[in-house]
Tab-separated table of C-alpha atoms in Angstrom:
chain	number	residue	atom	x	y	z
A	1	MET	CA	-126.936	-34.171	122.499
A	2	SER	CA	-130.248	-32.431	124.509
A	3	LYS	CA	-130.234	-28.810	125.873
A	4	HIS	CA	-129.434	-30.174	129.740
A	5	ASN	CA	-126.949	-33.053	128.484
A	6	ALA	CA	-124.824	-29.994	127.074
A	7	ALA	CA	-124.463	-28.184	130.470
A	8	ILE	CA	-123.114	-31.428	132.442
A	9	ALA	CA	-120.344	-32.375	128.496
A	10	VAL	CA	-117.539	-30.361	129.834
A	11	THR	CA	-115.202	-33.334	128.581
A	12	SER	CA	-110.803	-33.169	127.830
A	13	GLN	CA	-108.707	-35.913	127.528
A	14	SER	CA	-107.057	-37.271	130.481
A	15	PRO	CA	-103.272	-38.157	130.183
A	16	SER	CA	-104.056	-41.592	130.007
A	17	GLY	CA	-106.364	-40.667	126.891
A	18	GLY	CA	-109.958	-41.557	128.508
A	19	GLN	CA	-112.001	-38.821	128.084
A	20	LEU	CA	-111.906	-36.798	131.849
A	21	ILE	CA	-115.917	-35.369	132.236
A	22	ASP	CA	-116.403	-32.178	134.331
A	23	SER	CA	-119.775	-31.409	136.046
A	24	PRO	CA	-120.419	-27.836	137.035
A	25	LEU	CA	-123.391	-29.240	138.623
A	26	ASN	CA	-124.539	-29.800	142.159
A	27	PHE	CA	-126.028	-33.626	142.392
A	28	ARG	CA	-127.553	-33.615	145.281
A	29	LYS	CA	-130.226	-30.531	143.996
A	30	HIS	CA	-130.518	-33.039	141.130
A	31	VAL	CA	-131.249	-36.118	143.464
A	32	VAL	CA	-135.180	-37.090	143.376
A	33	GLN	CA	-136.973	-40.199	145.280
A	34	VAL	CA	-140.595	-39.936	144.726
A	35	THR	CA	-143.105	-41.819	147.384
A	36	GLY	CA	-146.690	-42.782	146.259
A	37	ASN	CA	-147.970	-38.810	147.425
A	38	ASN	CA	-145.501	-37.282	144.946
A	39	THR	CA	-143.064	-35.801	147.371
A	40	LEU	CA	-139.639	-35.755	147.969
A	41	ASP	CA	-137.912	-37.865	150.838
A	42	MET	CA	-134.790	-37.245	151.654
A	43	GLY	CA	-134.501	-39.261	154.223
A	44	PRO	CA	-131.891	-41.647	152.200
A	45	ILE	CA	-129.641	-39.063	151.408
A	46	GLU	CA	-129.976	-36.892	154.994
A	47	ARG	CA	-128.992	-40.642	156.354
A	48	ALA	CA	-125.818	-40.920	154.096
A	49	GLU	CA	-124.989	-37.350	155.764
A	50	LYS	CA	-125.038	-38.355	159.161
A	51	ALA	CA	-123.849	-41.206	158.834
A	52	LEU	CA	-120.459	-39.687	156.948
A	53	ALA	CA	-120.676	-36.846	159.638
A	54	GLY	CA	-119.876	-39.723	161.962
A	55	LEU	CA	-116.394	-40.668	160.380
A	56	ALA	CA	-115.374	-37.380	160.163
A	57	ASP	CA	-112.925	-37.990	162.848
A	58	GLN	CA	-111.228	-39.965	160.999
A	59	PHE	CA	-110.951	-37.698	157.803
A	60	PRO	CA	-107.753	-35.940	158.705
A	61	THR	CA	-106.003	-39.961	158.770
A	62	TRP	CA	-107.342	-41.096	155.911
A	63	MET	CA	-106.361	-37.594	153.695
A	64	GLN	CA	-103.166	-38.479	155.431
A	65	ASP	CA	-102.823	-41.052	153.437
A	66	GLU	CA	-103.801	-39.227	150.178
A	67	ILE	CA	-101.152	-36.913	150.343
A	68	ALA	CA	-98.493	-39.959	150.773
A	69	ALA	CA	-99.919	-41.698	147.961
A	70	LEU	CA	-99.205	-37.883	146.163
A	71	VAL	CA	-95.820	-37.737	148.080
A	72	GLY	CA	-94.603	-41.154	147.426
A	73	ALA	CA	-96.083	-40.573	142.999
A	74	ARG	CA	-93.252	-37.054	143.550
A	75	ALA	CA	-90.662	-39.424	144.546
A	76	MET	CA	-90.835	-42.056	141.747
A	77	LEU	CA	-90.867	-38.910	139.408
A	78	GLN	CA	-87.970	-37.837	140.986
A	79	TYR	CA	-86.256	-41.107	140.473
A	80	GLU	CA	-86.763	-41.973	137.128
A	81	GLY	CA	-87.504	-38.634	135.624
A	82	LEU	CA	-90.414	-37.102	133.930
A	83	THR	CA	-91.837	-39.974	131.723
A	84	GLU	CA	-95.591	-41.000	131.536
A	85	ALA	CA	-95.868	-43.403	133.656
A	86	THR	CA	-94.459	-40.943	136.239
A	87	ARG	CA	-97.067	-38.503	134.501
A	88	GLN	CA	-99.456	-41.071	135.014
A	89	ARG	CA	-98.514	-41.607	138.648
A	90	ILE	CA	-99.399	-38.629	140.003
A	91	TYR	CA	-101.984	-37.373	138.061
A	92	LEU	CA	-103.669	-40.215	139.845
A	93	ALA	CA	-103.438	-39.341	142.663
A	94	ALA	CA	-103.448	-36.025	142.949
A	95	HIS	CA	-106.593	-36.258	141.241
A	96	ASN	CA	-108.117	-39.408	144.013
A	97	LEU	CA	-106.556	-36.545	146.229
A	98	ARG	CA	-108.891	-33.687	144.466
A	99	GLY	CA	-111.896	-36.249	144.765
A	100	GLN	CA	-111.369	-36.962	148.164
A	101	ALA	CA	-110.696	-33.315	150.126
A	102	GLN	CA	-114.216	-31.385	149.165
A	103	MET	CA	-115.895	-34.438	151.043
A	104	MET	CA	-113.544	-34.687	153.649
A	105	ASN	CA	-114.156	-31.385	154.603
A	106	PHE	CA	-110.733	-29.663	152.823
A	107	PRO	CA	-111.934	-27.614	150.033
A	108	LEU	CA	-108.684	-26.443	149.284
A	109	VAL	CA	-106.701	-29.131	149.003
A	110	GLY	CA	-108.783	-30.091	146.477
A	111	THR	CA	-108.982	-26.619	144.710
A	112	VAL	CA	-104.719	-26.977	144.997
A	113	SER	CA	-105.159	-30.218	144.404
A	114	ASP	CA	-107.613	-29.456	140.801
A	115	SER	CA	-104.565	-26.917	139.822
A	116	LEU	CA	-102.617	-30.134	139.270
A	117	CYS	CA	-104.705	-32.017	137.721
A	118	ASN	CA	-105.645	-29.325	134.752
A	119	LEU	CA	-101.871	-28.575	134.720
A	120	ILE	CA	-100.858	-31.884	133.947
A	121	ASP	CA	-103.977	-32.764	131.710
A	122	ARG	CA	-103.521	-29.836	129.462
A	123	VAL	CA	-99.937	-29.219	128.987
A	124	PRO	CA	-97.133	-31.344	126.737
A	125	ILE	CA	-95.316	-33.379	128.925
A	126	ASP	CA	-92.400	-32.341	127.602
A	127	GLN	CA	-93.059	-28.296	129.075
A	128	LEU	CA	-94.652	-29.074	132.523
A	129	PRO	CA	-92.851	-27.240	135.162
A	130	LEU	CA	-91.265	-29.914	137.563
A	131	PRO	CA	-90.947	-26.807	140.286
A	132	ILE	CA	-94.508	-26.217	139.956
A	133	ILE	CA	-95.901	-29.459	139.991
A	134	ASP	CA	-93.760	-30.153	143.415
A	135	LEU	CA	-95.225	-27.060	144.797
A	136	HIS	CA	-98.610	-27.644	144.262
A	137	ILE	CA	-98.004	-30.945	145.990
A	138	GLU	CA	-96.303	-28.744	148.779
A	139	ALA	CA	-99.240	-26.936	149.153
A	140	ALA	CA	-101.848	-29.853	149.130
A	141	ARG	CA	-99.088	-31.410	151.863
A	142	ALA	CA	-98.490	-28.458	154.461
A	143	MET	CA	-102.375	-28.250	153.690
A	144	ILE	CA	-103.381	-31.258	155.199
A	145	SER	CA	-100.774	-31.511	158.589
A	146	GLU	CA	-102.264	-28.430	159.060
A	147	ASN	CA	-105.312	-29.794	159.250
A	148	ALA	CA	-106.402	-26.522	156.943
A	149	SER	CA	-109.799	-27.987	156.824
A	150	GLY	CA	-112.873	-25.623	155.521
A	151	GLU	CA	-112.466	-22.802	153.151
A	152	SER	CA	-111.318	-20.186	156.284
A	153	ASN	CA	-107.573	-20.363	156.175
A	154	GLY	CA	-106.337	-17.034	154.575
A	155	VAL	CA	-102.694	-18.073	153.756
A	156	ALA	CA	-104.404	-21.349	152.044
A	157	LEU	CA	-106.506	-19.937	150.420
A	158	LYS	CA	-103.903	-16.975	148.732
A	159	LEU	CA	-101.929	-20.390	148.017
A	160	ALA	CA	-104.661	-21.903	146.353
A	161	ALA	CA	-105.554	-18.771	144.534
A	162	GLN	CA	-101.469	-18.684	143.180
A	163	LEU	CA	-100.919	-21.934	142.466
A	164	GLY	CA	-104.496	-21.247	140.309
A	165	ILE	CA	-103.239	-18.271	138.197
A	166	ALA	CA	-99.774	-19.862	137.850
A	167	SER	CA	-101.300	-22.663	136.541
A	168	GLU	CA	-103.676	-21.227	134.232
A	169	GLY	CA	-100.426	-18.935	133.033
A	170	ILE	CA	-98.226	-22.159	131.928
A	171	ILE	CA	-101.653	-23.690	130.338
A	172	ARG	CA	-102.269	-19.776	128.055
A	173	LYS	CA	-98.353	-20.174	126.778
A	174	SER	CA	-99.109	-24.212	126.193
A	175	ILE	CA	-102.081	-23.565	124.200
A	176	SER	CA	-100.416	-20.349	122.309
A	177	THR	CA	-97.118	-22.393	121.605
A	178	GLU	CA	-98.821	-25.355	120.085
A	179	ALA	CA	-101.322	-22.211	118.281
A	180	VAL	CA	-97.675	-21.443	116.236
A	181	ASP	CA	-95.982	-25.096	115.949
């Protein structure tokens, strides 16, 4: 792997056994379209951003749809119990929400969804704390319900930070338990 690729190849194992690649890079900085005179043409990106801005009034509705999928996955978890199938449903719904949240100007929902994905991805199924999973889902649902877009909502900021801290603590405990076994 080249030095450049090493910077973006942060990987982990997903609940489905696949490989997740988490990139800390902002790819917009790396988009280049060279014209005949070797200048950067930002036109395609600007047009895409303009089109996306035109859809912004629909973002809250789309986020409601995404959170409904996560709440539905939690209902299946409550009905069927924690199985590999219900774990994967929760993970997939949180993963989708995480992916949509930033683009739709709900970055704190993305932060909470990312925390939930990390928890589900890194903690063995028999050690997953259902109350913490529920707190993540309810936090994301409340943020969307209250239209807590952007990053200026103080309550949402604190909640996202505390859930992240709780998840990281559970993950660390799980890793240290695995090391002892």
